[in-house]
Amino acid sequence: MSISRPAARCLFSASSVPKSTTTIPIRSFHCSSPKQKRRRPHYPSIKASELGLIDEQASKFKPYTEADKNLLPHKYSPEQLAAIEAGETSIDPRDLATQAAFRDDPWRLNYLDDFSRHHPLVDKPLREDLPPGFDPKKLRIAKPTEMANNISNSLLDAEPGMRDQILSVGSEMLKLDQDNSLSRERREAQESRLMSQVGGWEKWDAIYQSTVHSTSNYFVADDPVSEAVRKKLDGPAFSALAPTIPKIDDPSVKYSSDSDDTDPRLIRLAQQTGLSLDEIRKVRVKILVDHFVVNQTRMGKIRSAYILAVAGNGNGLLGIGESKSVEPNEASMGARMAAIRNMKAIPRYEQRTIYGDVEGKVGAVELKLCQRPPGFGLRCQHLIFEIARVAGIYDLSAKVMRSRNKMNVVKATFEALMRQKNPEDIARARGRKMVDVRKVYYAGQVL
């Protein structure tokens, strides 16, 4: 045996065997069979038409009804109507279902709109044009005395003979709003007594809308204005106050107030995240790491509990949080709150797997996450399994190299999921279309 070659190479390598003998392949150091070539899956590809997804999406595009056809001439010209009819007959709803893209992320719009419709609660208020000959610069903010006179005159016009009574009821209602010592039952009894004097809540709301919400009570013109200008100023387009919140008549929607026994920490968390208490309660939270740590001080060893938790809504949101406390319950609650507070959107391909293979590294932990076809499942470490399940990922494989520290594995997995590259961003950076980047077609739709 030559001393210039290592012993392992001479024993297991085919190069050490003389050419006259049969070539022996290099030995494998694991029990699995060597992968000579790419193996095809044992199950066939599933088409969207077989699952009924195309028909389900196509059913959302309904044709125009007779009522819609009667309303279209009021907005479009005959030439535009002819173009609309030609487009409706030439485009198949199944083509729209396969080639049109619909957003399914948590921040999507809950309706299909062409953004030409005005929404009072979202869009800016529309400003109507004043009649010609009137200069808006003539308007100025009314003084307190002028505003009081305008409100008194409006009350006199709204309810003749009840001006003094309405003013007294208004002052009493103001005192009730400022008095915080009254109980809820006593406050409701006082309001009912005052409303009975003016004819009930509905009549009081009508009087309030016609007086306080009138713009003429807030803005006055030094020069007399015409009746047309006055009606324009009193309209909702020039209202001095914000529009009232509309009431929903849907019986399935119920207005509920939070009870007094709700945890203040949950209320604070709802204010920080913008989520309601019901949405916070529906978030999936899983504790992955829990152990005790000891801090050596001059007073001795202080023992604390360390908790690391993950949270997600099962639809693309994922967050991790960690907390330490002397009491394990406080540490668990703190970790849960931090995980919900730190939730971020995770890109998902087809709402089941990730975009390509990604790697993550935290400390000595190195791991690799790989995308997998439908039905593959979650074949990975138990910590990565729990993270993928709360994030809404169902087809994934992972490999963890070097260290197996639980805390760093969780952080490295979160880092790898956040480092995914969206094909749309790649195409936009290259100045090309997404079809040129992906080059994958499925039922007429670019994936």
Short mmCIF file of C-alpha atoms in Angstrom, two decimals:
data_model
loop_
_atom_site.label_atom_id
_atom_site.label_comp_id
_atom_site.label_asym_id
_atom_site.label_seq_id
_atom_site.Cartn_x
_atom_site.Cartn_y
_atom_site.Cartn_z
CA MET A 1 0.00 0.00 0.00
CA SER A 2 1.36 3.38 -0.95
CA ILE A 3 2.10 5.63 1.99
CA SER A 4 1.26 8.71 -0.11
CA ARG A 5 -2.45 7.85 -0.23
CA PRO A 6 -4.91 7.81 2.67
CA ALA A 7 -6.08 4.44 3.88
CA ALA A 8 -9.81 5.26 3.53
CA ARG A 9 -9.36 6.10 -0.15
CA CYS A 10 -7.50 2.86 -0.77
CA LEU A 11 -10.18 0.80 0.97
CA PHE A 12 -13.40 2.35 -0.39
CA SER A 13 -12.43 4.06 -3.64
CA ALA A 14 -12.55 2.41 -7.03
CA SER A 15 -9.40 4.26 -8.12
CA SER A 16 -7.27 2.11 -5.81
CA VAL A 17 -8.39 -1.12 -7.52
CA PRO A 18 -6.22 -2.27 -10.46
CA LYS A 19 -7.75 -1.76 -13.88
CA SER A 20 -7.70 -5.49 -14.57
CA THR A 21 -10.27 -6.19 -11.82
CA THR A 22 -13.99 -5.31 -11.75
CA THR A 23 -14.81 -1.69 -10.83
CA ILE A 24 -16.39 -1.43 -7.37
CA PRO A 25 -18.57 1.64 -6.64
CA ILE A 26 -17.74 3.92 -3.74
CA ARG A 27 -19.36 2.74 -0.53
CA SER A 28 -22.17 4.77 0.94
CA PHE A 29 -22.00 5.66 4.63
CA HIS A 30 -25.78 5.43 5.14
CA CYS A 31 -28.33 2.65 4.82
CA SER A 32 -30.49 4.28 2.08
CA SER A 33 -30.08 3.14 -1.46
CA PRO A 34 -28.12 5.48 -3.75
CA LYS A 35 -30.23 7.80 -5.87
CA GLN A 36 -29.02 7.14 -9.40
CA LYS A 37 -31.56 9.30 -11.19
CA ARG A 38 -34.59 11.42 -10.55
CA ARG A 39 -37.55 9.28 -9.64
CA ARG A 40 -41.04 10.16 -10.76
CA PRO A 41 -43.73 10.43 -8.10
CA HIS A 42 -45.96 7.42 -7.58
CA TYR A 43 -49.12 9.55 -7.88
CA PRO A 44 -50.30 11.44 -10.98
CA SER A 45 -50.64 15.21 -11.14
CA ILE A 46 -53.99 16.58 -9.99
CA LYS A 47 -55.66 19.04 -12.35
CA ALA A 48 -57.74 21.97 -11.21
CA SER A 49 -60.61 20.89 -13.46
CA GLU A 50 -60.82 17.54 -11.65
CA LEU A 51 -61.10 19.30 -8.28
CA GLY A 52 -63.86 21.60 -9.59
CA LEU A 53 -61.88 24.76 -8.85
CA ILE A 54 -62.34 26.22 -12.36
CA ASP A 55 -66.13 25.85 -12.27
CA GLU A 56 -66.23 27.33 -8.77
CA GLN A 57 -64.29 30.42 -9.86
CA ALA A 58 -66.25 30.74 -13.12
CA SER A 59 -69.55 30.80 -11.21
CA LYS A 60 -68.50 34.10 -9.61
CA PHE A 61 -68.69 35.88 -12.99
CA LYS A 62 -72.44 36.15 -13.50
CA PRO A 63 -74.02 37.68 -16.66
CA TYR A 64 -75.91 40.97 -16.61
CA THR A 65 -79.51 40.73 -15.47
CA GLU A 66 -82.39 42.62 -17.03
CA ALA A 67 -82.29 45.17 -14.21
CA ASP A 68 -78.59 45.77 -14.87
CA LYS A 69 -79.20 46.17 -18.59
CA ASN A 70 -81.83 48.82 -17.87
CA LEU A 71 -79.38 50.79 -15.71
CA LEU A 72 -76.42 50.64 -18.08
CA PRO A 73 -77.85 53.15 -20.63
CA HIS A 74 -77.90 55.81 -17.90
CA LYS A 75 -74.11 55.61 -17.57
CA TYR A 76 -72.75 54.44 -20.94
CA SER A 77 -73.31 55.58 -24.50
CA PRO A 78 -74.74 53.23 -27.19
CA GLU A 79 -71.24 52.66 -28.60
CA GLN A 80 -69.93 51.71 -25.17
CA LEU A 81 -72.88 49.39 -24.59
CA ALA A 82 -72.17 47.64 -27.89
CA ALA A 83 -68.52 47.17 -26.84
CA ILE A 84 -69.58 45.78 -23.46
CA GLU A 85 -71.96 43.29 -25.06
CA ALA A 86 -69.29 42.19 -27.54
CA GLY A 87 -66.81 41.66 -24.69
CA GLU A 88 -69.33 39.69 -22.63
CA THR A 89 -70.09 37.33 -25.53
CA SER A 90 -66.47 36.82 -26.56
CA ILE A 91 -64.95 36.12 -23.12
CA ASP A 92 -65.67 32.79 -21.48
CA PRO A 93 -66.02 32.84 -17.66
CA ARG A 94 -63.78 29.75 -17.52
CA ASP A 95 -60.99 31.75 -19.18
CA LEU A 96 -61.34 34.42 -16.51
CA ALA A 97 -61.20 31.73 -13.81
CA THR A 98 -58.00 30.23 -15.20
CA GLN A 99 -56.17 33.37 -16.34
CA ALA A 100 -57.30 36.01 -13.86
CA ALA A 101 -55.49 36.28 -10.52
CA PHE A 102 -57.38 36.82 -7.26
CA ARG A 103 -55.74 37.96 -4.07
CA ASP A 104 -56.19 35.78 -1.00
CA ASP A 105 -53.88 37.49 1.47
CA PRO A 106 -55.23 38.94 4.74
CA TRP A 107 -55.07 42.51 3.35
CA ARG A 108 -57.18 41.86 0.24
CA LEU A 109 -60.40 43.77 -0.53
CA ASN A 110 -63.54 41.89 0.37
CA TYR A 111 -65.31 42.92 -2.83
CA LEU A 112 -64.67 43.23 -6.57
CA ASP A 113 -64.78 46.87 -7.59
CA ASP A 114 -63.49 49.06 -10.40
CA PHE A 115 -62.74 51.83 -7.87
CA SER A 116 -65.13 54.21 -9.66
CA ARG A 117 -67.73 53.93 -6.92
CA HIS A 118 -67.47 56.41 -4.06
CA HIS A 119 -67.33 54.92 -0.55
CA PRO A 120 -68.09 57.54 2.13
CA LEU A 121 -66.20 55.70 4.90
CA VAL A 122 -63.01 55.17 2.84
CA ASP A 123 -62.77 57.84 0.17
CA LYS A 124 -62.49 61.56 0.66
CA PRO A 125 -65.80 63.48 0.66
CA LEU A 126 -66.89 64.83 -2.67
CA ARG A 127 -67.00 68.61 -2.96
CA GLU A 128 -69.79 69.91 -5.11
CA ASP A 129 -69.27 72.96 -7.26
CA LEU A 130 -70.95 76.10 -5.96
CA PRO A 131 -73.18 78.12 -8.29
CA PRO A 132 -71.31 80.58 -10.52
CA GLY A 133 -70.85 84.06 -9.18
CA PHE A 134 -70.13 83.04 -5.58
CA ASP A 135 -66.66 83.35 -4.11
CA PRO A 136 -65.88 80.65 -1.45
CA LYS A 137 -63.39 83.05 0.15
CA LYS A 138 -66.35 85.05 1.48
CA LEU A 139 -67.07 82.26 3.98
CA ARG A 140 -65.61 82.57 7.46
CA ILE A 141 -65.99 80.66 10.72
CA ALA A 142 -68.91 81.92 12.76
CA LYS A 143 -68.40 83.48 16.17
CA PRO A 144 -69.94 81.78 19.24
CA THR A 145 -72.77 84.30 19.40
CA GLU A 146 -73.51 83.96 15.69
CA MET A 147 -73.42 80.17 15.96
CA ALA A 148 -75.87 80.23 18.91
CA ASN A 149 -78.23 82.49 16.95
CA ASN A 150 -78.06 80.22 13.92
CA ILE A 151 -78.82 77.13 16.02
CA SER A 152 -81.72 78.93 17.72
CA ASN A 153 -83.16 79.93 14.36
CA SER A 154 -82.75 76.37 13.08
CA LEU A 155 -84.58 75.05 16.13
CA LEU A 156 -87.35 77.56 15.57
CA ASP A 157 -87.69 76.41 11.96
CA ALA A 158 -87.50 72.73 12.88
CA GLU A 159 -89.94 72.67 15.78
CA PRO A 160 -91.91 75.90 16.24
CA GLY A 161 -92.97 76.42 19.86
CA MET A 162 -90.45 73.91 21.31
CA ARG A 163 -87.28 75.98 21.10
CA ASP A 164 -86.87 76.59 24.86
CA GLN A 165 -87.78 73.01 25.73
CA ILE A 166 -85.29 71.56 23.24
CA LEU A 167 -82.53 73.85 24.51
CA SER A 168 -83.19 72.80 28.12
CA VAL A 169 -83.18 69.11 27.18
CA GLY A 170 -79.90 69.61 25.32
CA SER A 171 -78.28 71.25 28.35
CA GLU A 172 -79.49 68.39 30.60
CA MET A 173 -78.11 65.79 28.18
CA LEU A 174 -74.77 67.59 28.19
CA LYS A 175 -74.66 67.45 31.99
CA LEU A 176 -75.41 63.71 31.92
CA ASP A 177 -72.52 63.11 29.51
CA GLN A 178 -70.11 65.00 31.77
CA ASP A 179 -71.27 63.31 35.00
CA ASN A 180 -69.26 60.10 35.56
CA SER A 181 -70.67 59.30 39.00
CA LEU A 182 -74.01 57.95 37.74
CA SER A 183 -74.55 54.24 37.25
CA ARG A 184 -75.55 52.79 33.90
CA GLU A 185 -79.17 52.07 34.94
CA ARG A 186 -79.67 55.53 36.42
CA ARG A 187 -78.16 57.21 33.36
CA GLU A 188 -80.49 55.31 31.01
CA ALA A 189 -83.50 56.23 33.17
CA GLN A 190 -82.58 59.94 33.06
CA GLU A 191 -82.08 59.84 29.27
CA SER A 192 -85.45 58.13 28.77
CA ARG A 193 -87.17 60.79 30.89
CA LEU A 194 -85.58 63.62 28.88
CA MET A 195 -86.37 61.98 25.53
CA SER A 196 -90.04 61.57 26.49
CA GLN A 197 -90.28 65.38 26.70
CA VAL A 198 -89.28 65.88 23.05
CA GLY A 199 -91.03 62.85 21.53
CA GLY A 200 -88.43 60.07 21.64
CA TRP A 201 -84.98 59.31 20.34
CA GLU A 202 -85.93 59.34 16.64
CA LYS A 203 -87.36 62.84 16.79
CA TRP A 204 -84.39 64.04 18.83
CA ASP A 205 -81.95 62.62 16.23
CA ALA A 206 -83.84 64.34 13.42
CA ILE A 207 -83.72 67.69 15.25
CA TYR A 208 -80.02 67.22 16.04
CA GLN A 209 -79.18 66.40 12.42
CA SER A 210 -81.08 69.42 11.09
CA THR A 211 -79.48 71.89 13.53
CA VAL A 212 -76.03 70.88 14.72
CA HIS A 213 -74.92 69.22 11.45
CA SER A 214 -75.93 72.22 9.39
CA THR A 215 -72.93 73.96 7.84
CA SER A 216 -74.60 77.33 8.05
CA ASN A 217 -74.20 77.14 11.84
CA TYR A 218 -70.40 77.00 11.49
CA PHE A 219 -69.72 79.16 8.43
CA VAL A 220 -71.25 82.55 7.61
CA ALA A 221 -70.79 85.01 4.76
CA ASP A 222 -70.51 88.72 5.26
CA ASP A 223 -72.50 89.32 2.08
CA PRO A 224 -75.99 87.86 1.68
CA VAL A 225 -76.01 84.67 -0.39
CA SER A 226 -78.68 83.25 -2.62
CA GLU A 227 -80.98 80.40 -1.71
CA ALA A 228 -79.16 78.05 -4.12
CA VAL A 229 -75.82 78.71 -2.40
CA ARG A 230 -77.43 78.21 1.02
CA LYS A 231 -78.80 74.80 0.00
CA LYS A 232 -75.41 73.81 -1.34
CA LEU A 233 -73.73 74.76 1.94
CA ASP A 234 -76.31 72.92 4.03
CA GLY A 235 -75.84 69.70 2.01
CA PRO A 236 -73.77 66.73 3.16
CA ALA A 237 -70.95 67.59 0.73
CA PHE A 238 -70.07 70.68 2.81
CA SER A 239 -70.84 69.18 6.23
CA ALA A 240 -68.71 70.51 9.07
CA LEU A 241 -68.83 67.18 10.94
CA ALA A 242 -67.90 63.69 9.87
CA PRO A 243 -70.75 61.49 8.59
CA THR A 244 -72.42 59.23 11.09
CA ILE A 245 -71.54 55.54 11.20
CA PRO A 246 -74.13 53.63 9.14
CA LYS A 247 -76.23 50.99 10.85
CA ILE A 248 -76.16 47.44 9.49
CA ASP A 249 -79.57 45.85 9.16
CA ASP A 250 -78.15 42.36 8.65
CA PRO A 251 -79.50 40.18 11.52
CA SER A 252 -76.45 37.92 11.31
CA VAL A 253 -74.20 40.82 12.36
CA LYS A 254 -74.45 41.44 16.08
CA TYR A 255 -73.03 44.36 18.01
CA SER A 256 -71.39 43.18 21.20
CA SER A 257 -69.42 45.10 23.78
CA ASP A 258 -66.47 43.65 25.64
CA SER A 259 -67.23 42.53 29.17
CA ASP A 260 -65.63 44.14 32.18
CA ASP A 261 -63.75 40.95 33.13
CA THR A 262 -61.60 41.02 29.95
CA ASP A 263 -57.88 40.89 30.65
CA PRO A 264 -56.40 44.40 30.31
CA ARG A 265 -53.38 42.88 28.57
CA LEU A 266 -55.63 41.54 25.81
CA ILE A 267 -57.23 44.95 25.37
CA ARG A 268 -53.79 46.54 25.14
CA LEU A 269 -52.71 43.88 22.61
CA ALA A 270 -55.80 44.57 20.50
CA GLN A 271 -54.96 48.28 20.47
CA GLN A 272 -51.37 47.60 19.42
CA THR A 273 -52.11 45.09 16.64
CA GLY A 274 -55.43 46.45 15.36
CA LEU A 275 -57.08 43.03 15.78
CA SER A 276 -60.34 42.47 17.60
CA LEU A 277 -60.54 40.34 20.72
CA ASP A 278 -62.31 37.58 18.78
CA GLU A 279 -59.53 37.51 16.17
CA ILE A 280 -56.89 37.37 18.91
CA ARG A 281 -58.65 34.42 20.55
CA LYS A 282 -58.71 32.55 17.22
CA VAL A 283 -54.93 32.86 16.72
CA ARG A 284 -53.09 29.56 17.08
CA VAL A 285 -50.36 29.73 19.72
CA LYS A 286 -47.89 26.92 20.45
CA ILE A 287 -45.17 26.84 23.12
CA LEU A 288 -42.07 25.19 21.65
CA VAL A 289 -39.30 25.85 24.19
CA ASP A 290 -39.72 26.00 27.96
CA HIS A 291 -36.96 25.59 30.54
CA PHE A 292 -35.59 27.26 33.64
CA VAL A 293 -32.60 29.60 33.64
CA VAL A 294 -30.51 30.75 36.60
CA ASN A 295 -28.93 34.18 37.04
CA GLN A 296 -26.05 34.31 39.53
CA THR A 297 -26.04 37.56 41.53
CA ARG A 298 -24.47 38.69 44.78
CA MET A 299 -27.76 37.83 46.47
CA GLY A 300 -27.55 34.26 45.21
CA LYS A 301 -29.01 32.35 42.30
CA ILE A 302 -32.26 33.75 40.87
CA ARG A 303 -34.28 31.09 39.07
CA SER A 304 -36.55 32.15 36.19
CA ALA A 305 -38.66 30.42 33.55
CA TYR A 306 -37.93 30.93 29.84
CA ILE A 307 -40.71 30.43 27.28
CA LEU A 308 -40.52 30.65 23.47
CA ALA A 309 -43.82 30.48 21.58
CA VAL A 310 -45.02 30.77 17.98
CA ALA A 311 -48.34 32.22 16.84
CA GLY A 312 -50.18 32.26 13.52
CA ASN A 313 -53.65 32.44 12.04
CA GLY A 314 -53.17 29.43 9.75
CA ASN A 315 -53.48 31.69 6.69
CA GLY A 316 -50.05 33.22 6.12
CA LEU A 317 -49.35 35.08 9.38
CA LEU A 318 -46.52 33.92 11.66
CA GLY A 319 -44.76 35.38 14.68
CA ILE A 320 -42.40 34.25 17.42
CA GLY A 321 -42.11 35.60 20.95
CA GLU A 322 -39.99 34.87 24.01
CA SER A 323 -40.31 35.91 27.62
CA LYS A 324 -38.70 35.28 31.02
CA SER A 325 -40.27 35.63 34.44
CA VAL A 326 -40.02 34.22 37.94
CA GLU A 327 -43.52 32.79 37.56
CA PRO A 328 -43.96 30.28 34.69
CA ASN A 329 -47.52 31.48 34.03
CA GLU A 330 -46.39 35.07 33.58
CA ALA A 331 -43.60 33.97 31.24
CA SER A 332 -46.04 31.90 29.18
CA MET A 333 -48.49 34.80 28.90
CA GLY A 334 -45.72 37.22 27.94
CA ALA A 335 -44.41 34.88 25.23
CA ARG A 336 -47.91 34.43 23.79
CA MET A 337 -48.50 38.18 23.71
CA ALA A 338 -45.13 38.84 22.07
CA ALA A 339 -45.74 36.15 19.43
CA ILE A 340 -49.12 37.62 18.46
CA ARG A 341 -47.65 41.14 18.45
CA ASN A 342 -44.79 40.09 16.15
CA MET A 343 -46.91 38.30 13.53
CA LYS A 344 -45.86 39.01 9.93
CA ALA A 345 -47.04 37.85 6.52
CA ILE A 346 -45.29 34.75 5.16
CA PRO A 347 -45.28 34.26 1.35
CA ARG A 348 -46.95 30.98 0.40
CA TYR A 349 -47.08 29.29 -2.98
CA GLU A 350 -50.62 28.02 -3.72
CA GLN A 351 -51.39 28.54 0.01
CA ARG A 352 -49.66 25.24 0.84
CA THR A 353 -45.86 25.47 0.43
CA ILE A 354 -43.01 27.97 0.03
CA TYR A 355 -41.45 29.71 -2.98
CA GLY A 356 -38.39 27.61 -3.83
CA ASP A 357 -35.70 26.34 -1.48
CA VAL A 358 -34.50 28.74 1.23
CA GLU A 359 -31.80 28.55 3.87
CA GLY A 360 -31.49 30.04 7.34
CA LYS A 361 -28.69 30.36 9.87
CA VAL A 362 -28.78 31.53 13.49
CA GLY A 363 -25.77 30.83 15.66
CA ALA A 364 -24.48 27.35 14.92
CA VAL A 365 -27.80 26.17 13.47
CA GLU A 366 -28.01 25.86 9.69
CA LEU A 367 -31.13 24.54 8.00
CA LYS A 368 -32.70 24.31 4.58
CA LEU A 369 -36.42 24.39 3.72
CA CYS A 370 -37.57 22.85 0.43
CA GLN A 371 -40.87 23.20 -1.39
CA ARG A 372 -42.78 20.02 -2.16
CA PRO A 373 -45.68 18.96 -4.46
CA PRO A 374 -49.32 18.68 -3.30
CA GLY A 375 -49.97 15.84 -0.86
CA PHE A 376 -46.35 15.57 0.27
CA GLY A 377 -47.13 16.68 3.82
CA LEU A 378 -44.81 18.06 6.48
CA ARG A 379 -41.72 15.84 6.69
CA CYS A 380 -39.43 17.82 8.94
CA GLN A 381 -38.30 18.27 12.51
CA HIS A 382 -41.01 18.58 15.15
CA LEU A 383 -40.24 22.26 15.82
CA ILE A 384 -40.42 23.15 12.12
CA PHE A 385 -43.58 21.02 11.88
CA GLU A 386 -45.37 23.16 14.50
CA ILE A 387 -44.18 26.41 12.89
CA ALA A 388 -45.42 25.34 9.46
CA ARG A 389 -48.77 24.24 10.84
CA VAL A 390 -49.57 27.54 12.58
CA ALA A 391 -48.43 29.47 9.47
CA GLY A 392 -50.68 27.48 7.09
CA ILE A 393 -47.96 25.53 5.22
CA TYR A 394 -48.92 21.93 4.44
CA ASP A 395 -46.25 20.62 1.99
CA LEU A 396 -42.67 21.09 3.19
CA SER A 397 -39.45 19.23 3.87
CA ALA A 398 -36.54 20.49 5.97
CA LYS A 399 -33.02 19.49 6.87
CA VAL A 400 -31.17 20.81 9.93
CA MET A 401 -27.38 20.75 9.83
CA ARG A 402 -24.81 21.22 12.58
CA SER A 403 -26.35 22.30 15.89
CA ARG A 404 -29.83 21.27 17.08
CA ASN A 405 -30.42 24.06 19.59
CA LYS A 406 -34.20 24.43 19.86
CA MET A 407 -34.26 28.20 20.30
CA ASN A 408 -31.97 28.81 17.33
CA VAL A 409 -33.86 26.29 15.17
CA VAL A 410 -37.09 28.23 15.68
CA LYS A 411 -35.44 31.57 14.91
CA ALA A 412 -33.61 30.18 11.86
CA THR A 413 -36.87 28.75 10.49
CA PHE A 414 -38.62 32.10 10.86
CA GLU A 415 -35.67 33.85 9.20
CA ALA A 416 -35.71 31.39 6.28
CA LEU A 417 -39.45 31.83 5.73
CA MET A 418 -39.06 35.61 5.68
CA ARG A 419 -36.19 35.42 3.13
CA GLN A 420 -38.35 33.95 0.36
CA LYS A 421 -38.19 35.70 -3.00
CA ASN A 422 -41.49 36.49 -4.66
CA PRO A 423 -41.42 35.86 -8.43
CA GLU A 424 -43.30 39.11 -9.03
CA ASP A 425 -40.57 41.08 -7.25
CA ILE A 426 -37.89 39.31 -9.28
CA ALA A 427 -39.70 40.07 -12.54
CA ARG A 428 -40.19 43.72 -11.53
CA ALA A 429 -36.49 44.06 -10.65
CA ARG A 430 -35.48 42.62 -14.02
CA GLY A 431 -37.97 44.76 -15.90
CA ARG A 432 -39.68 41.71 -17.35
CA LYS A 433 -43.01 39.97 -17.02
CA MET A 434 -43.63 37.22 -14.51
CA VAL A 435 -44.25 34.66 -17.28
CA ASP A 436 -40.69 35.22 -18.53
CA VAL A 437 -39.31 34.54 -15.05
CA ARG A 438 -41.36 31.51 -14.00
CA LYS A 439 -41.93 29.89 -17.43
CA VAL A 440 -44.52 27.59 -15.86
CA TYR A 441 -48.05 27.29 -17.20
CA TYR A 442 -50.96 25.49 -15.63
CA ALA A 443 -54.49 25.51 -17.13
CA GLY A 444 -53.71 28.75 -18.93
CA GLN A 445 -52.56 30.47 -15.74
CA VAL A 446 -48.96 31.41 -15.00
CA LEU A 447 -47.87 30.02 -11.64
#
